[in-house]
Coordinates of C-alpha atoms and ligand atoms in Angstrom, one line a residue:
M28 CA -0.5 -0.3 0.0
T29 CA 1.2 3.8 -1.3
A30 CA 1.8 6.3 1.5
T31 CA -1.3 8.2 -1.1
A32 CA -4.0 4.9 -1.0
T33 CA -6.3 6.6 1.3
R34 CA -9.2 5.3 0.1
V35 CA -11.5 2.4 1.7
L36 CA -14.6 1.0 0.0
V37 CA -16.0 -0.7 1.6
L38 CA -19.1 -3.5 1.1
N39 CA -22.7 -5.1 1.8
S40 CA -23.4 -8.5 -0.8
G41 CA -27.2 -9.6 0.3
S42 CA -28.0 -12.4 -1.7
S43 CA -29.0 -10.2 -3.9
S44 CA -28.9 -6.9 -3.2
L45 CA -25.1 -5.5 -2.7
K46 CA -24.7 -1.8 -0.4
Y47 CA -20.9 0.4 -1.0
Q48 CA -19.7 3.6 0.8
L49 CA -16.2 4.6 -0.9
L50 CA -14.3 6.4 2.1
D51 CA -11.2 9.2 2.1
M52 CA -9.7 7.3 5.7
T53 CA -8.0 10.6 6.1
D54 CA -11.1 12.7 6.8
A55 CA -13.5 9.9 7.2
T56 CA -15.6 11.3 4.9
R57 CA -18.1 9.6 2.7
L58 CA -16.7 10.3 -1.5
A59 CA -19.6 7.7 -3.0
V60 CA -22.9 5.9 -2.2
G61 CA -25.4 3.2 -3.7
L62 CA -26.8 0.5 -3.2
V63 CA -27.1 -1.7 -6.5
E64 CA -30.6 -3.8 -5.6
R65 CA -32.9 -6.7 -7.0
I66 CA -29.9 -9.2 -9.2
G67 CA -30.1 -11.2 -11.2
E68 CA -33.1 -9.7 -12.7
E69 CA -34.6 -8.0 -15.5
T70 CA -35.6 -5.1 -13.3
S71 CA -32.1 -4.5 -11.8
R72 CA -31.2 -1.0 -10.2
L73 CA -28.1 1.1 -9.8
S74 CA -28.4 4.3 -7.7
H75 CA -25.3 5.8 -7.1
T76 CA -24.6 8.8 -5.6
P77 CA -21.1 11.2 -5.7
L78 CA -21.2 12.9 -2.9
A79 CA -17.3 13.7 -3.1
A80 CA -18.4 15.9 -6.2
G81 CA -20.9 17.5 -4.2
G82 CA -23.4 15.0 -7.0
E83 CA -27.5 14.3 -8.0
K84 CA -27.7 11.1 -6.8
R85 CA -28.2 9.2 -10.4
E86 CA -30.3 5.6 -11.5
T87 CA -29.6 2.9 -14.0
E88 CA -32.6 0.5 -14.6
G89 CA -32.3 -2.9 -16.1
P90 CA -31.1 -5.9 -16.2
I91 CA -27.8 -7.2 -14.1
A92 CA -27.3 -10.7 -14.0
D93 CA -25.2 -11.7 -10.9
H94 CA -22.6 -9.7 -8.2
E95 CA -19.7 -9.5 -10.9
A96 CA -22.6 -7.2 -13.0
A97 CA -22.9 -6.1 -10.2
L98 CA -18.9 -5.0 -8.9
K99 CA -18.5 -4.0 -12.6
A100 CA -21.6 -2.0 -13.0
V101 CA -20.6 -0.1 -9.7
G102 CA -17.4 0.4 -10.8
A103 CA -18.0 1.6 -14.0
E104 CA -19.5 5.0 -12.0
L105 CA -17.2 5.3 -10.3
T106 CA -15.0 6.0 -12.9
A107 CA -17.1 8.1 -13.5
D108 CA -16.7 10.3 -10.9
G109 CA -12.6 10.4 -10.7
L110 CA -12.5 7.6 -8.1
G111 CA -12.7 4.4 -9.7
L112 CA -11.6 0.5 -8.3
D113 CA -7.7 1.1 -10.2
S114 CA -7.1 4.1 -8.8
P115 CA -3.9 3.8 -6.4
K116 CA -5.4 5.8 -4.1
L117 CA -7.6 2.7 -3.6
A118 CA -6.4 1.0 0.3
A119 CA -8.4 -1.6 0.3
I120 CA -12.1 -2.7 0.6
G121 CA -13.7 -4.1 3.5
H122 CA -16.7 -6.4 3.8
R123 CA -19.3 -7.0 5.9
V124 CA -19.4 -10.5 6.9
V125 CA -22.4 -12.0 8.8
H126 CA -21.1 -14.8 10.4
G127 CA -17.2 -15.0 12.5
G128 CA -18.1 -18.5 14.6
L129 CA -15.9 -18.2 17.1
K130 CA -12.4 -18.0 15.4
F131 CA -12.7 -14.5 14.1
T132 CA -12.7 -12.1 16.9
E133 CA -11.0 -8.9 14.8
P134 CA -10.6 -7.7 11.1
T135 CA -9.3 -10.1 9.5
V136 CA -6.5 -10.1 5.4
I137 CA -8.8 -12.5 4.1
D138 CA -7.7 -15.3 2.0
E139 CA -7.7 -18.5 1.1
A140 CA -7.9 -20.4 4.6
V141 CA -10.4 -17.4 5.4
L142 CA -13.0 -17.6 2.5
K143 CA -13.0 -21.7 3.5
E144 CA -13.8 -21.3 7.5
I145 CA -16.4 -18.3 6.0
E146 CA -17.5 -21.0 4.1
R147 CA -16.9 -23.6 6.5
L148 CA -20.4 -21.0 8.6
V149 CA -22.2 -21.5 6.1
P150 CA -24.4 -23.7 7.9
V151 CA -25.1 -21.7 10.8
A152 CA -25.3 -18.5 8.8
P153 CA -27.5 -20.1 5.7
L154 CA -28.8 -16.4 4.3
H155 CA -26.0 -14.6 4.9
N156 CA -22.1 -15.7 4.2
P157 CA -22.9 -17.2 1.4
A158 CA -24.0 -13.8 -0.2
N159 CA -20.7 -12.1 1.5
L160 CA -19.0 -15.1 0.1
T161 CA -19.9 -13.8 -3.3
G162 CA -18.8 -10.2 -2.8
I163 CA -15.8 -10.8 -1.5
R164 CA -15.3 -13.2 -4.3
T165 CA -16.0 -10.9 -6.9
A166 CA -14.2 -8.4 -6.1
R167 CA -10.6 -10.9 -5.2
A168 CA -11.4 -11.3 -8.4
L169 CA -11.6 -7.4 -9.8
R170 CA -8.4 -6.0 -7.9
P171 CA -6.0 -9.0 -6.6
D172 CA -3.2 -6.9 -6.0
L173 CA -5.4 -4.8 -3.0
P174 CA -5.7 -6.3 0.6
Q175 CA -9.3 -6.8 1.0
V176 CA -11.1 -8.1 4.9
A177 CA -13.5 -9.2 5.9
V178 CA -15.1 -7.4 9.2
F179 CA -17.7 -9.7 11.4
D180 CA -20.9 -9.0 12.9
T181 CA -20.1 -11.8 15.6
A182 CA -16.8 -10.3 16.0
F183 CA -17.8 -8.1 19.0
H184 CA -19.5 -10.6 20.8
T185 CA -16.9 -12.8 21.3
T186 CA -15.8 -11.2 24.2
M187 CA -19.2 -12.8 26.3
P188 CA -18.2 -15.2 29.1
E189 CA -19.6 -18.6 28.4
H190 CA -21.9 -18.9 31.4
A191 CA -24.1 -15.8 29.2
A192 CA -23.1 -17.7 25.8
R193 CA -24.2 -21.1 26.2
Y194 CA -27.9 -22.6 25.8
A195 CA -28.6 -25.4 28.4
I196 CA -28.2 -27.5 26.0
D197 CA -26.7 -30.9 26.5
V198 CA -22.4 -29.8 25.7
A199 CA -21.4 -32.9 23.7
T200 CA -24.6 -32.3 21.5
A201 CA -24.3 -28.6 20.6
D202 CA -20.0 -28.3 20.3
A203 CA -20.8 -31.2 17.6
H204 CA -23.1 -28.5 15.8
R205 CA -21.9 -25.6 16.9
I206 CA -25.1 -24.5 18.8
R207 CA -24.0 -21.3 21.0
R208 CA -25.1 -17.6 20.7
Y209 CA -23.1 -15.1 19.2
G210 CA -24.9 -12.4 18.2
F211 CA -25.2 -10.1 16.1
H212 CA -25.2 -6.4 14.7
G213 CA -21.9 -5.9 16.3
T214 CA -20.5 -3.4 14.7
S215 CA -22.6 -1.2 15.3
H216 CA -22.7 -2.6 18.4
A217 CA -18.9 -2.4 18.9
Y218 CA -19.9 1.7 17.5
V219 CA -22.4 3.3 19.2
S220 CA -20.8 1.7 22.6
R221 CA -17.6 4.4 21.9
K222 CA -19.3 6.3 21.2
T223 CA -21.5 6.8 23.7
A224 CA -18.0 6.8 26.2
E225 CA -17.4 9.9 24.2
L226 CA -20.2 11.3 24.5
L227 CA -19.7 10.9 28.4
G228 CA -16.5 12.4 27.6
K229 CA -15.3 9.1 29.1
D230 CA -12.5 6.7 28.1
P231 CA -14.5 2.8 26.7
A232 CA -12.6 1.0 30.0
E233 CA -15.0 2.9 32.5
V234 CA -18.3 3.1 30.9
N235 CA -21.2 0.5 30.6
V236 CA -23.3 0.5 28.8
I237 CA -26.5 -0.8 27.4
V238 CA -27.5 -0.8 23.5
L239 CA -30.0 -1.9 21.8
H240 CA -29.7 -1.7 18.6
L241 CA -33.9 -1.0 17.3
G242 CA -34.0 -1.7 13.5
N243 CA -35.7 -3.4 10.8
G244 CA -33.7 -6.2 13.1
A245 CA -33.4 -5.5 16.1
S246 CA -30.6 -6.3 19.5
A247 CA -29.5 -5.5 23.2
S248 CA -26.4 -5.5 24.3
A249 CA -24.4 -5.1 27.7
V250 CA -21.2 -3.8 26.9
A251 CA -18.0 -3.3 30.2
G252 CA -16.0 -1.2 29.7
G253 CA -15.7 -1.4 26.2
R254 CA -16.1 -5.1 26.6
C255 CA -19.4 -7.4 25.4
V256 CA -20.7 -9.0 27.5
D257 CA -24.1 -10.2 27.0
T258 CA -26.9 -9.6 23.6
S259 CA -29.9 -10.6 22.4
M260 CA -29.2 -12.4 19.1
G261 CA -28.2 -16.1 19.5
L262 CA -27.3 -18.7 17.2
T263 CA -29.6 -16.8 14.7
P264 CA -30.8 -13.9 13.9
L265 CA -33.8 -15.1 16.2
E266 CA -33.3 -14.8 19.2
G267 CA -34.4 -11.8 22.4
L268 CA -35.9 -8.2 21.4
V269 CA -39.5 -8.0 18.7
M270 CA -38.5 -7.1 15.8
G271 CA -40.0 -5.2 12.2
T272 CA -41.1 -9.6 11.0
R273 CA -39.3 -11.5 13.4
S274 CA -40.6 -12.7 16.8
G275 CA -37.9 -12.6 18.9
D276 CA -37.9 -14.8 21.9
I277 CA -39.9 -17.3 22.2
D278 CA -40.4 -20.9 23.5
P279 CA -39.6 -23.8 21.2
A280 CA -41.7 -25.9 21.9
V281 CA -44.1 -23.3 19.8
T282 CA -42.2 -24.8 17.1
F283 CA -42.9 -28.3 18.0
H284 CA -46.5 -27.6 18.5
L285 CA -46.4 -26.4 14.6
K286 CA -45.9 -28.2 13.1
R287 CA -46.8 -31.3 15.4
V288 CA -50.7 -29.3 15.5
A289 CA -50.8 -27.4 12.9
G290 CA -48.9 -30.4 10.4
M291 CA -46.8 -26.8 9.3
S292 CA -43.6 -27.7 7.5
E293 CA -39.7 -27.1 8.8
D294 CA -40.1 -23.9 6.2
E295 CA -43.0 -22.2 6.9
V296 CA -42.9 -22.4 11.1
D297 CA -38.9 -20.0 9.6
V298 CA -41.0 -18.1 7.4
L299 CA -43.8 -17.6 10.0
L300 CA -40.6 -16.2 12.3
N301 CA -38.6 -14.6 10.5
K302 CA -40.6 -13.3 8.4
K303 CA -43.7 -12.5 9.6
S304 CA -43.6 -12.0 13.5
G305 CA -42.7 -9.5 15.5
L306 CA -45.0 -6.1 14.6
I307 CA -45.5 -8.1 11.1
G308 CA -47.3 -10.8 12.6
L309 CA -48.9 -8.9 15.5
C310 CA -50.2 -6.0 13.3
G311 CA -49.7 -6.2 9.6
D312 CA -46.5 -3.2 9.4
N313 CA -43.4 -3.4 10.2
D314 CA -42.7 0.4 10.4
M315 CA -43.0 2.3 12.7
R316 CA -44.5 5.0 11.5
E317 CA -47.2 3.1 10.4
I318 CA -47.7 1.8 13.9
R319 CA -47.6 5.4 15.5
R320 CA -50.2 7.5 13.4
R321 CA -52.0 4.6 13.2
I322 CA -52.1 4.3 16.9
D323 CA -52.5 7.5 17.1
E324 CA -55.7 6.6 15.0
G325 CA -56.9 4.4 18.1
D326 CA -56.4 1.4 16.4
E327 CA -56.0 -1.2 19.1
R328 CA -54.8 -3.8 17.3
A329 CA -51.2 -1.8 16.6
A330 CA -51.4 0.5 20.0
L331 CA -50.8 -3.5 21.2
A332 CA -48.7 -4.8 18.8
F333 CA -46.8 -1.6 20.4
D334 CA -47.2 -3.0 24.4
I335 CA -45.3 -6.3 23.2
Y336 CA -42.5 -4.5 21.6
I337 CA -41.7 -2.2 24.7
H338 CA -42.5 -4.6 27.2
R339 CA -40.3 -7.2 25.9
L340 CA -37.5 -3.7 25.2
K341 CA -38.1 -3.4 29.2
K342 CA -37.1 -6.5 30.6
Y343 CA -33.5 -6.2 28.0
I344 CA -33.8 -2.6 30.0
G345 CA -34.2 -5.3 32.9
A346 CA -32.2 -7.9 32.7
Y347 CA -28.8 -6.3 31.6
S348 CA -29.0 -4.1 34.2
A349 CA -28.5 -6.7 36.4
V350 CA -25.4 -8.3 34.1
L351 CA -23.7 -4.6 34.4
G352 CA -24.9 -4.3 38.0
R353 CA -23.8 -0.5 37.6
V354 CA -25.3 0.8 34.4
D355 CA -23.8 4.4 33.3
A356 CA -25.4 4.9 30.0
V357 CA -28.5 3.3 27.5
A358 CA -28.1 4.0 23.7
F359 CA -31.1 3.8 21.5
T360 CA -29.7 3.6 18.0
A361 CA -29.9 2.4 14.2
G362 CA -34.3 3.6 12.5
V363 CA -36.0 3.1 14.7
G364 CA -33.9 4.1 17.6
E365 CA -32.8 6.8 16.6
N366 CA -35.8 8.3 14.9
A367 CA -39.2 7.3 17.0
A368 CA -38.9 9.1 20.7
P369 CA -42.1 7.1 21.5
V370 CA -40.6 4.0 21.1
R371 CA -37.9 5.7 23.3
E372 CA -39.9 7.6 26.0
A373 CA -42.0 3.8 26.8
A374 CA -39.0 2.2 26.9
V375 CA -38.0 3.6 29.2
A376 CA -41.6 5.2 31.9
G377 CA -41.6 3.4 34.9
L378 CA -37.4 2.5 34.6
E379 CA -37.1 5.5 37.8
E380 CA -36.3 3.9 40.7
M381 CA -33.2 2.0 38.2
G382 CA -32.0 5.0 37.8
L383 CA -33.5 6.5 34.1
A384 CA -35.6 8.9 32.5
V385 CA -36.2 10.8 29.2
D386 CA -36.8 15.1 28.9
A387 CA -40.5 15.2 26.7
S388 CA -38.4 18.5 25.8
L389 CA -35.0 16.5 25.0
N390 CA -36.0 13.1 23.8
A391 CA -38.3 15.0 20.9
V392 CA -35.4 17.4 19.6
R393 CA -34.5 15.4 15.7
S394 CA -31.1 15.6 15.1
G395 CA -28.2 13.2 13.2
E396 CA -25.8 13.7 15.9
P397 CA -25.2 11.7 19.6
R398 CA -26.4 13.4 22.0
L399 CA -27.7 13.4 25.6
I400 CA -32.3 13.1 26.4
S401 CA -31.9 12.5 30.2
P402 CA -32.5 14.7 32.7
E403 CA -30.0 16.2 34.4
Y404 CA -30.5 14.8 37.8
A405 CA -31.1 11.5 36.0
R406 CA -28.0 8.9 37.9
V407 CA -28.2 6.8 34.1
A408 CA -27.7 9.1 30.8
V409 CA -29.7 7.9 27.7
A410 CA -28.5 9.0 24.5
V411 CA -29.5 8.6 20.8
V412 CA -26.4 7.8 19.1
P413 CA -26.8 7.4 14.8
T414 CA -24.7 4.6 14.4
D415 CA -22.8 4.5 11.3
E416 CA -21.9 1.0 10.9
E417 CA -20.1 1.5 7.6
L418 CA -17.0 3.9 8.6
E419 CA -16.3 1.6 12.3
I420 CA -15.8 -1.6 8.6
A421 CA -13.9 1.3 6.9
Q422 CA -11.8 2.2 10.2
Q423 CA -11.9 -1.0 11.3
T424 CA -10.1 -2.2 7.5
Y425 CA -8.3 0.8 8.0
A426 CA -5.8 0.6 10.4
L427 CA -5.6 -3.0 9.1
V428 CA -3.9 -2.5 6.6
S429 CA -2.3 0.9 7.5
A430 CA -0.6 -1.0 10.6
Ligands
AMP504 P1 -33.3 -0.2 10.3 O1 -33.4 -1.7 10.3 O2 -32.5 0.8 11.0 O3 -33.2 1.0 8.5 O4 -34.0 0.7 10.5 C1 -35.4 0.8 9.2 C2 -36.4 0.4 10.5 O5 -36.5 1.7 11.0 C3 -38.3 0.9 10.1 O6 -38.5 0.0 9.1 C4 -39.0 1.8 10.8 O7 -39.7 0.8 12.0 C5 -37.8 2.2 10.7 N1 -38.3 3.8 11.1 C6 -37.1 5.3 10.2 N2 -37.8 6.2 10.7 C7 -38.9 6.2 11.4 C8 -38.5 7.7 12.0 N3 -38.8 8.5 11.2 N4 -40.2 7.0 12.8 C9 -39.9 5.9 13.6 N5 -39.7 5.6 12.8 C10 -38.2 5.5 12.3

């Protein structure tokens, strides 16, 4: 890598999509952002915004056959802005990889052995890891000379102690099939817990934070002195909080019941719990804006869905307060956490005895900046801290290749 190579391309590759951001790490500015959707269909769409040039969003529609074609199309867009993938200024490509198992505790430069290990983890992340691998292989074929770094969603959670990570099931069976709690959204939990410490003017090593990542997928984590000690997602992202379309915690016997009594197949149960449950299953909407609008109109189903969502959230705040012993801050992040003031207010309501409170006027402020929303007297800081997973991936990637 040359001293002038300061750019990092971040790729987040899904089964039919490719999200990307190009950043300059000298000052962490975003040069371009974009998304290719519906890869493999006739109606693929590429939207690209060249932020460096102050440019307008450009959208192109038309068939993009596979991830290789998608990345080439992205490359062409970047070249048109003078930011081409062949530029000597490009230092590395950072890839989001969902499942790193127990082996990957840090961002890792990708080689054949790393690819094999990510492949070996496909049975525990059947939806995500194959898509991530496709993205990596495509990018390596295009720029074989460039360091490519995998940043794992699970890595931040590998510090969880055994008593938090293990399910109470037969140890031999669990170990044979690598069944344990891995946790996800780790890049976000790492970034937000660090930013929360910064907001408090403290070293991350000094503070205990509960991070509530509330997006369409949602997870909570307990972070003690910068290290994750518990998180709500488990073997897969299905466990924990009520989410947009996932049930979160459920008695596992519900699955036997659905098969034995309702005659559902394994796949049908999988789809029910992952895609047709959570908020959408409860009230038919998974967008919190729409749910709030319906509640304002007196819709009882929407109100009950909201209450169930908040009840689970409160239980995790309580549980993680107990796990941490002392809580310095509760940080809300992601689409719902950053934008839905009623969710933040309801999640903390009634927890004054635990030192938690929200100031109504601070909570109503809309801003893209990290901010405190608790009143001065509150013992525990309540914060809104916008997450930035791409920046975190870029920073981890750049730190590794420029070391
Ligand atoms: P994410 O997965 O982090 O992109 O979050 C997406 C979710 O954030 C959406 O499904 C909405 O439920 C929620 N969201 C986004 N903007 C708002 C808003 N202004 N108010 C309430 N919820 C929002």
